[in-house]
XYZ file of C-alpha atoms in Angstrom:
193
model
C 39.792 -19.874 -14.243
C 36.133 -20.878 -14.508
C 33.334 -18.383 -13.884
C 32.284 -19.741 -10.404
C 35.927 -19.736 -9.201
C 36.492 -16.265 -10.632
C 33.272 -15.002 -8.977
C 34.307 -16.498 -5.603
C 37.794 -14.961 -5.953
C 36.271 -11.579 -6.843
C 33.879 -11.663 -3.837
C 36.708 -12.610 -1.433
C 38.864 -9.828 -2.877
C 36.021 -7.301 -2.562
C 35.297 -8.307 1.065
C 39.013 -8.050 1.907
C 39.169 -4.536 0.457
C 36.028 -3.444 2.318
C 37.281 -4.844 5.649
C 40.722 -3.267 5.302
C 39.534 0.176 4.100
C 38.741 1.667 7.545
C 42.311 1.073 8.724
C 43.680 2.626 5.527
C 41.437 5.692 5.681
C 41.745 6.278 9.414
C 43.852 9.347 10.182
C 46.712 8.945 12.604
C 46.347 11.017 15.763
C 49.334 11.980 17.916
C 48.963 13.266 21.498
C 51.188 16.061 22.781
C 54.275 14.810 24.584
C 53.658 16.690 27.885
C 57.272 17.203 28.907
C 58.016 18.760 25.506
C 55.128 21.256 25.462
C 56.384 24.755 26.210
C 53.883 27.606 25.893
C 54.748 31.039 27.278
C 52.837 34.313 27.230
C 54.948 37.482 27.157
C 53.453 40.895 27.862
C 54.279 44.397 28.918
C 53.048 46.927 31.444
C 53.835 50.526 32.297
C 56.003 49.178 35.159
C 57.778 46.072 33.773
C 57.529 43.251 31.243
C 56.019 39.985 32.426
C 55.909 36.313 31.428
C 53.540 33.461 32.211
C 54.109 29.778 31.530
C 51.347 27.273 30.785
C 51.865 24.243 33.038
C 48.892 22.126 31.835
C 48.755 21.669 28.050
C 46.771 18.973 26.226
C 46.143 18.404 22.567
C 46.337 16.266 19.482
C 47.879 16.387 16.044
C 46.083 14.487 13.282
C 47.847 13.260 10.153
C 46.343 12.121 6.871
C 47.549 9.110 4.885
C 50.373 11.210 3.377
C 51.611 12.077 6.893
C 50.546 15.715 6.432
C 48.885 17.618 9.268
C 45.107 17.791 8.991
C 44.111 18.356 12.627
C 45.595 20.356 15.473
C 43.856 20.833 18.799
C 45.570 22.593 21.716
C 43.846 23.056 25.078
C 45.379 25.021 27.960
C 43.885 25.230 31.438
C 43.724 28.980 32.242
C 44.588 28.308 35.899
C 47.787 26.579 34.752
C 49.202 29.949 33.610
C 51.851 30.852 36.184
C 53.993 33.992 36.463
C 55.610 33.401 39.844
C 53.519 36.255 41.259
C 50.283 35.140 42.929
C 48.590 38.552 42.657
C 49.330 38.790 38.933
C 48.126 35.228 38.407
C 44.864 35.986 40.215
C 44.274 39.158 38.167
C 44.974 37.205 34.959
C 42.466 34.473 35.870
C 39.847 37.126 36.631
C 40.539 38.868 33.289
C 39.873 35.515 31.579
C 36.698 35.100 33.693
C 38.115 31.612 34.276
C 35.037 30.222 36.050
C 33.012 30.658 32.839
C 35.960 30.181 30.471
C 38.362 27.682 32.056
C 40.301 26.856 28.859
C 42.218 28.468 26.036
C 41.548 26.382 22.909
C 43.059 26.427 19.410
C 41.335 24.309 16.727
C 42.875 24.039 13.241
C 40.609 24.806 10.261
C 43.186 24.903 7.436
C 46.915 24.561 6.898
C 49.562 25.242 4.273
C 53.084 23.882 4.209
C 56.256 24.681 2.289
C 59.635 22.972 2.599
C 62.492 25.097 3.994
C 65.186 22.394 4.190
C 65.497 18.614 4.454
C 64.295 18.751 8.067
C 62.250 21.938 8.421
C 59.019 23.159 6.867
C 57.196 26.448 7.226
C 53.670 25.565 8.297
C 50.893 28.152 8.432
C 48.187 27.056 10.854
C 44.841 28.823 10.446
C 42.206 28.129 13.012
C 39.893 29.295 15.749
C 41.390 30.544 19.002
C 38.968 30.764 21.925
C 39.561 32.377 25.289
C 37.796 34.683 27.736
C 34.463 33.870 26.080
C 35.415 34.977 22.559
C 36.572 33.105 19.453
C 38.601 34.550 16.589
C 40.162 33.103 13.470
C 43.950 33.530 13.582
C 46.923 32.577 11.424
C 50.079 31.221 13.063
C 53.399 30.851 11.228
C 55.347 27.876 12.585
C 58.489 25.939 11.826
C 57.664 22.243 11.787
C 59.875 19.204 11.646
C 59.936 15.502 12.298
C 62.475 14.765 15.049
C 65.002 11.911 15.040
C 62.571 9.956 17.231
C 59.785 10.371 14.648
C 57.879 12.933 16.724
C 56.304 16.078 15.218
C 57.560 19.437 16.517
C 55.886 22.824 15.927
C 57.639 25.988 17.048
C 56.730 29.656 16.668
C 55.101 32.720 18.149
C 51.999 34.792 17.551
C 51.120 38.308 18.769
C 47.546 38.867 19.957
C 45.555 41.792 21.300
C 43.572 40.992 24.427
C 40.879 43.499 23.414
C 40.306 41.565 20.150
C 38.961 38.817 22.425
C 36.877 41.283 24.469
C 39.319 40.846 27.338
C 40.179 43.872 29.452
C 43.951 44.055 30.070
C 44.531 43.550 33.820
C 45.488 46.430 36.106
C 46.941 46.501 39.618
C 47.699 48.938 42.438
C 44.360 50.736 42.028
C 44.909 51.143 38.282
C 48.422 52.603 38.557
C 49.963 49.500 36.935
C 48.431 48.759 33.536
C 49.295 45.851 31.282
C 49.721 46.426 27.567
C 47.030 45.184 25.200
C 49.405 43.107 23.036
C 50.751 39.765 24.260
C 52.999 37.332 22.412
C 52.421 33.595 22.744
C 55.617 31.622 22.167
C 55.329 27.877 21.756
C 57.432 24.782 21.192
C 55.129 21.759 21.141
C 56.087 18.193 20.316
C 53.512 15.565 19.363
C 54.503 11.928 19.833
C 54.726 10.238 16.433
């Protein structure tokens, strides 16, 4: 190959690499499959235990070129938390100060993963959880897997103290009924692959 032909070949090759690089480097982002997002909050009170279900969940899962998680964003509308009891729901929204803080948001900052079996991995998600006007770094242990449809599923639970987020546990009946400070968030979220 002569020098001018080699130079032309090299320039074409270099331009091809430059033009194709953005698509190679771009991380894949997967939205939450809404009908497979289950997030429940379980708590206690001096009268009875209670549960609330999040009915409006949005988010994304980002994957790097090796198909490993590098981004997780979960956003829950506070007013989508439903217990089946309108008074309890109202007290919960007020405890969140929902007009100033309408969303609960989790944003991943780091992650570690170890294989448990052919299908399951233990994934530790570390990130910032924001609600009721406060943000704290938390660690969440999850079981993750890729489903038969190629979707990404994360499942687990995390206990939290409301007072750690400067949130006053709700009361009712003139303070006679008091909710416990600790709540447990249970989740089973599937991201479309």
